[in-house]
């Protein structure tokens, strides 16, 4: 019981951080102390103060305001990518993992070929062909990540479809769709949530990396990776211009990792007690 309590505390801490970040992004126009796009060269590269809690960048823009509005780009884009990836991969994984056959073998060979190329390299190549921009970046990340999700979810479906209760359900005359909906999906739901929670943090890192390279959101859009790119020339004289956007990325990724880890521990504990 003590271990389960510790798991819940860690889970609540990670979920609480993500909740606060989400609320800040949702109510950004009311929370942000300044206009994130307002240029004021008279206060450029100003250190943190009461007026500008995180200081200002090279154009005199409020870094705190840009970080808060950047949640709408970085975090929301990551959630959109996750939703689209699951929308594509879950039906494919269910069909191929449950039915199997030649089509499944062919699809897995295509997935193996896709996964042989490093994610970031393939993503950069696709965005380079389509051109920089938020929409093209989202499309490229989804195209690259769906294969890994299909492989992961398919492995879960294959394992569950070989259980005795699945054979009993078939013998009872249940349709394939009913078996997938009633018996398979509930079993793979928690593993998918755990995997997705961890991957959201990785997606935010990818978004920030692509924006840092100039392939994602374009100026003057406030985005965490783009803010790091803008700060590279001023880091030595004004380190705060890079520290705070970097800290926002680290905090979000760590919160996602904490939620994923504690959900995994909670799931394993519940399985032992069942």
Coordinates of C-alpha atoms in Angstrom, one line a residue:
X1 CA 0.0 0.0 0.0
X2 CA 2.9 2.4 0.8
X3 CA 4.4 1.7 -2.6
X4 CA 1.1 2.4 -4.4
X5 CA 0.8 5.7 -2.5
X6 CA 4.2 6.8 -3.6
X7 CA 3.3 6.0 -7.2
X8 CA 0.1 8.0 -6.9
X9 CA 2.0 11.0 -5.5
X10 CA 4.5 10.9 -8.4
X11 CA 1.7 10.6 -10.9
X12 CA -0.2 13.5 -9.4
X13 CA 3.0 15.6 -9.4
X14 CA 3.7 15.0 -13.1
X15 CA 0.0 15.4 -14.1
X16 CA -0.2 18.6 -12.0
X17 CA 2.7 20.1 -13.9
X18 CA 1.2 19.2 -17.2
X19 CA -2.1 20.6 -16.1
X20 CA -0.6 23.9 -15.0
X21 CA 1.3 24.2 -18.3
X22 CA -1.9 23.5 -20.2
X23 CA -3.9 26.1 -18.2
X24 CA -1.2 28.6 -18.8
X25 CA -1.3 28.0 -22.6
X26 CA -5.1 28.0 -22.6
X27 CA -5.4 31.3 -20.8
X28 CA -2.2 32.8 -22.3
X29 CA -3.8 36.2 -23.3
X30 CA -4.9 36.8 -19.7
X31 CA -1.8 35.4 -17.9
X32 CA 1.0 36.7 -20.1
X33 CA 2.2 40.1 -18.7
X34 CA 3.0 41.5 -22.1
X35 CA 2.3 41.2 -25.8
X36 CA 4.7 38.4 -27.0
X37 CA 5.2 40.0 -30.4
X38 CA 5.7 43.6 -29.1
X39 CA 9.1 44.9 -30.0
X40 CA 10.7 47.4 -27.7
X41 CA 14.4 48.0 -28.5
X42 CA 14.7 50.3 -25.5
X43 CA 14.7 47.3 -23.1
X44 CA 16.4 44.7 -25.3
X45 CA 18.4 42.0 -23.5
X46 CA 17.2 43.2 -20.1
X47 CA 17.8 40.9 -17.1
X48 CA 14.9 39.4 -15.2
X49 CA 13.0 42.1 -13.2
X50 CA 9.5 42.7 -11.7
X51 CA 8.4 44.1 -15.0
X52 CA 9.9 41.3 -17.1
X53 CA 10.2 38.3 -14.8
X54 CA 12.2 36.3 -17.3
X55 CA 13.9 39.3 -18.9
X56 CA 13.7 40.3 -22.6
X57 CA 15.2 39.1 -25.8
X58 CA 17.3 40.8 -28.5
X59 CA 14.2 42.7 -29.7
X60 CA 13.0 43.7 -26.3
X61 CA 10.2 41.2 -26.3
X62 CA 9.0 39.7 -22.9
X63 CA 10.5 36.1 -22.7
X64 CA 7.9 35.0 -20.1
X65 CA 5.1 36.0 -22.4
X66 CA 6.6 34.3 -25.4
X67 CA 7.1 31.1 -23.3
X68 CA 3.5 31.1 -22.2
X69 CA 2.2 31.7 -25.7
X70 CA 4.7 29.1 -27.0
X71 CA 2.8 26.4 -25.1
X72 CA 0.1 26.8 -27.7
X73 CA 2.6 25.9 -30.4
X74 CA 4.9 23.3 -28.8
X75 CA 2.5 21.5 -26.5
X76 CA -0.6 21.7 -28.7
X77 CA 1.3 20.6 -31.8
X78 CA 2.6 17.6 -29.9
X79 CA -0.9 16.6 -28.9
X80 CA -2.1 17.0 -32.4
X81 CA 0.7 14.9 -33.7
X82 CA -0.1 12.3 -31.1
X83 CA -3.8 12.2 -32.0
X84 CA -3.1 11.9 -35.7
X85 CA -0.5 9.2 -35.1
X86 CA -2.8 7.1 -33.0
X87 CA -5.7 7.7 -35.4
X88 CA -3.6 6.1 -38.1
X89 CA -1.7 3.4 -36.2
X90 CA -4.3 1.9 -33.9
X91 CA -6.7 0.6 -36.7
X92 CA -3.8 -0.7 -38.8
X93 CA -2.2 -2.4 -35.7
X94 CA -5.5 -3.9 -34.7
X95 CA -6.2 -5.3 -38.1
X96 CA -2.7 -6.7 -38.8
X97 CA -2.0 -8.0 -35.3
X98 CA -5.4 -9.8 -35.1
X99 CA -5.8 -11.2 -38.6
X100 CA -2.1 -11.5 -39.7
X101 CA -1.2 -13.1 -43.0
X102 CA 0.7 -12.0 -46.1
X103 CA -0.5 -8.4 -45.9
X104 CA 0.7 -8.2 -42.3
X105 CA 4.1 -9.6 -43.3
X106 CA 4.5 -7.1 -46.2
X107 CA 3.5 -4.2 -43.9
X108 CA 6.0 -5.2 -41.3
X109 CA 8.8 -5.2 -43.9
X110 CA 7.8 -1.7 -44.9
X111 CA 7.8 -0.6 -41.3
X112 CA 11.2 -2.2 -40.7
X113 CA 12.6 -0.3 -43.6
X114 CA 11.1 3.0 -42.2
X115 CA 12.5 2.4 -38.7
X116 CA 15.9 1.6 -40.1
X117 CA 16.3 5.4 -40.8
X118 CA 16.8 7.6 -37.7
X119 CA 13.7 9.5 -37.0
X120 CA 15.2 13.0 -36.9
X121 CA 17.1 12.4 -40.2
X122 CA 13.9 11.3 -42.0
X123 CA 11.9 14.1 -40.5
X124 CA 14.4 16.7 -41.6
X125 CA 14.4 15.2 -45.1
X126 CA 10.6 15.3 -45.4
X127 CA 10.4 18.9 -44.1
X128 CA 13.2 19.9 -46.4
X129 CA 11.3 18.6 -49.4
X130 CA 8.0 20.2 -48.3
X131 CA 9.4 23.4 -47.1
X132 CA 9.6 24.9 -43.5
X133 CA 6.4 25.6 -41.6
X134 CA 4.3 24.3 -38.8
X135 CA 1.9 22.3 -40.9
X136 CA 4.6 20.6 -42.9
X137 CA 6.5 19.8 -39.7
X138 CA 3.5 18.2 -38.1
X139 CA 2.9 16.2 -41.3
X140 CA 6.5 15.0 -41.4
X141 CA 6.6 13.9 -37.7
X142 CA 3.4 12.0 -38.1
X143 CA 4.7 10.2 -41.3
X144 CA 7.8 9.2 -39.4
X145 CA 6.3 8.1 -36.1
X146 CA 3.3 6.1 -37.1
X147 CA 5.4 3.0 -38.0
X148 CA 6.8 2.7 -34.5
X149 CA 3.3 2.9 -33.0
X150 CA 2.0 0.2 -35.4
X151 CA 4.8 -2.1 -34.4
X152 CA 4.3 -1.5 -30.7
X153 CA 0.5 -1.8 -30.7
X154 CA 0.6 -4.8 -33.1
X155 CA 2.9 -6.7 -30.6
X156 CA 0.3 -6.1 -27.9
X157 CA -2.5 -7.3 -30.1
X158 CA -0.7 -10.4 -31.2
X159 CA 0.0 -11.4 -27.6
X160 CA -3.6 -10.8 -26.5
X161 CA -5.2 -12.5 -29.5
X162 CA -3.5 -15.8 -28.5
X163 CA -5.1 -15.8 -25.0
X164 CA -7.6 -18.5 -24.2
X165 CA -10.5 -16.1 -23.6
X166 CA -10.1 -14.8 -27.2
X167 CA -10.5 -18.3 -28.6
X168 CA -13.5 -18.8 -26.3
X169 CA -15.0 -15.6 -27.6
X170 CA -14.5 -16.8 -31.2
X171 CA -16.1 -20.2 -30.4
X172 CA -19.1 -18.3 -28.9
X173 CA -19.8 -16.7 -32.2
X174 CA -18.6 -13.2 -31.5
X175 CA -17.6 -11.2 -34.6
X176 CA -14.1 -10.0 -35.1
X177 CA -15.1 -6.4 -34.6
X178 CA -16.9 -7.2 -31.3
X179 CA -13.8 -9.2 -30.0
X180 CA -11.5 -6.3 -30.9
X181 CA -13.8 -3.8 -29.3
X182 CA -14.7 -5.7 -26.1
X183 CA -11.7 -7.8 -25.4
X184 CA -8.6 -6.5 -27.2
X185 CA -8.9 -2.7 -27.0
X186 CA -9.5 -2.5 -23.2
X187 CA -6.3 -4.6 -22.7
X188 CA -4.1 -2.4 -24.8
X189 CA -5.5 0.9 -23.7
X190 CA -3.2 1.4 -20.7
X191 CA 0.1 0.4 -22.4
X192 CA -0.8 2.8 -25.2
X193 CA -1.4 5.6 -22.8
X194 CA 1.9 4.9 -21.0
X195 CA 3.8 4.8 -24.3
X196 CA 2.1 7.9 -25.6
X197 CA 2.7 10.0 -22.4
X198 CA 6.4 9.4 -22.7
X199 CA 6.4 10.0 -26.5
X200 CA 4.7 13.4 -26.2
X201 CA 7.8 14.7 -24.5
X202 CA 10.0 13.3 -27.3
X203 CA 7.7 15.0 -29.8
X204 CA 8.1 18.3 -28.1
X205 CA 11.9 17.8 -28.3
X206 CA 11.5 17.1 -32.1
X207 CA 9.4 20.2 -32.6
X208 CA 11.9 22.3 -30.7
X209 CA 14.8 20.8 -32.6
X210 CA 13.2 21.4 -36.0
X211 CA 12.2 25.0 -35.1
X212 CA 15.8 25.5 -33.8
X213 CA 17.0 24.5 -37.3
X214 CA 14.5 26.9 -38.9
X215 CA 12.3 24.1 -40.3
X216 CA 9.4 24.5 -37.9
X217 CA 7.5 27.6 -36.8
X218 CA 8.7 30.7 -38.5
X219 CA 9.5 34.1 -36.8
X220 CA 8.0 36.0 -35.1
X221 CA 5.8 33.1 -33.8
X222 CA 6.7 32.4 -30.2
X223 CA 7.9 28.8 -30.1
X224 CA 10.4 27.3 -27.6
X225 CA 12.8 25.9 -30.2
X226 CA 12.7 29.0 -32.3
X227 CA 13.4 31.1 -29.1
X228 CA 16.5 29.0 -28.5
X229 CA 17.6 29.7 -32.0
X230 CA 17.2 33.4 -31.6
X231 CA 19.2 33.3 -28.4
X232 CA 22.3 31.6 -29.7
X233 CA 24.0 34.8 -30.6
X234 CA 23.3 36.4 -27.2
X235 CA 23.9 33.6 -24.8
X236 CA 27.2 34.8 -23.5
X237 CA 26.1 38.3 -22.8
X238 CA 22.5 37.5 -21.7
X239 CA 22.3 33.8 -20.8
X240 CA 18.7 34.2 -19.6
X241 CA 17.4 34.4 -23.2
X242 CA 18.3 30.7 -23.6
X243 CA 18.0 29.4 -20.1
X244 CA 14.3 30.0 -19.7
X245 CA 13.0 28.6 -23.0
X246 CA 15.3 25.6 -22.4
X247 CA 14.0 25.2 -18.9
X248 CA 10.4 25.2 -20.2
X249 CA 11.3 22.3 -22.6
X250 CA 13.0 20.4 -19.9
X251 CA 10.1 20.8 -17.4
X252 CA 7.5 19.6 -20.0
X253 CA 9.6 16.6 -21.0
X254 CA 10.4 15.6 -17.4
X255 CA 6.7 15.9 -16.5
X256 CA 5.7 13.6 -19.4
X257 CA 8.4 11.1 -18.4
X258 CA 7.2 11.2 -14.8
X259 CA 3.6 10.5 -15.8
X260 CA 4.6 7.7 -18.1
X261 CA 6.9 6.1 -15.5
X262 CA 4.4 6.3 -12.6
X263 CA 1.6 5.0 -14.8
X264 CA 3.7 2.1 -15.7
X265 CA 4.5 1.4 -12.0
X266 CA 0.8 1.7 -11.1
X267 CA -0.2 -0.6 -13.9
X268 CA 2.3 -3.3 -12.8
X269 CA 1.3 -3.0 -9.2
X270 CA -2.4 -3.3 -10.1
X271 CA -1.6 -6.4 -12.2
X272 CA 0.2 -8.1 -9.3
X273 CA -2.7 -7.3 -7.0
X274 CA -5.3 -8.6 -9.4

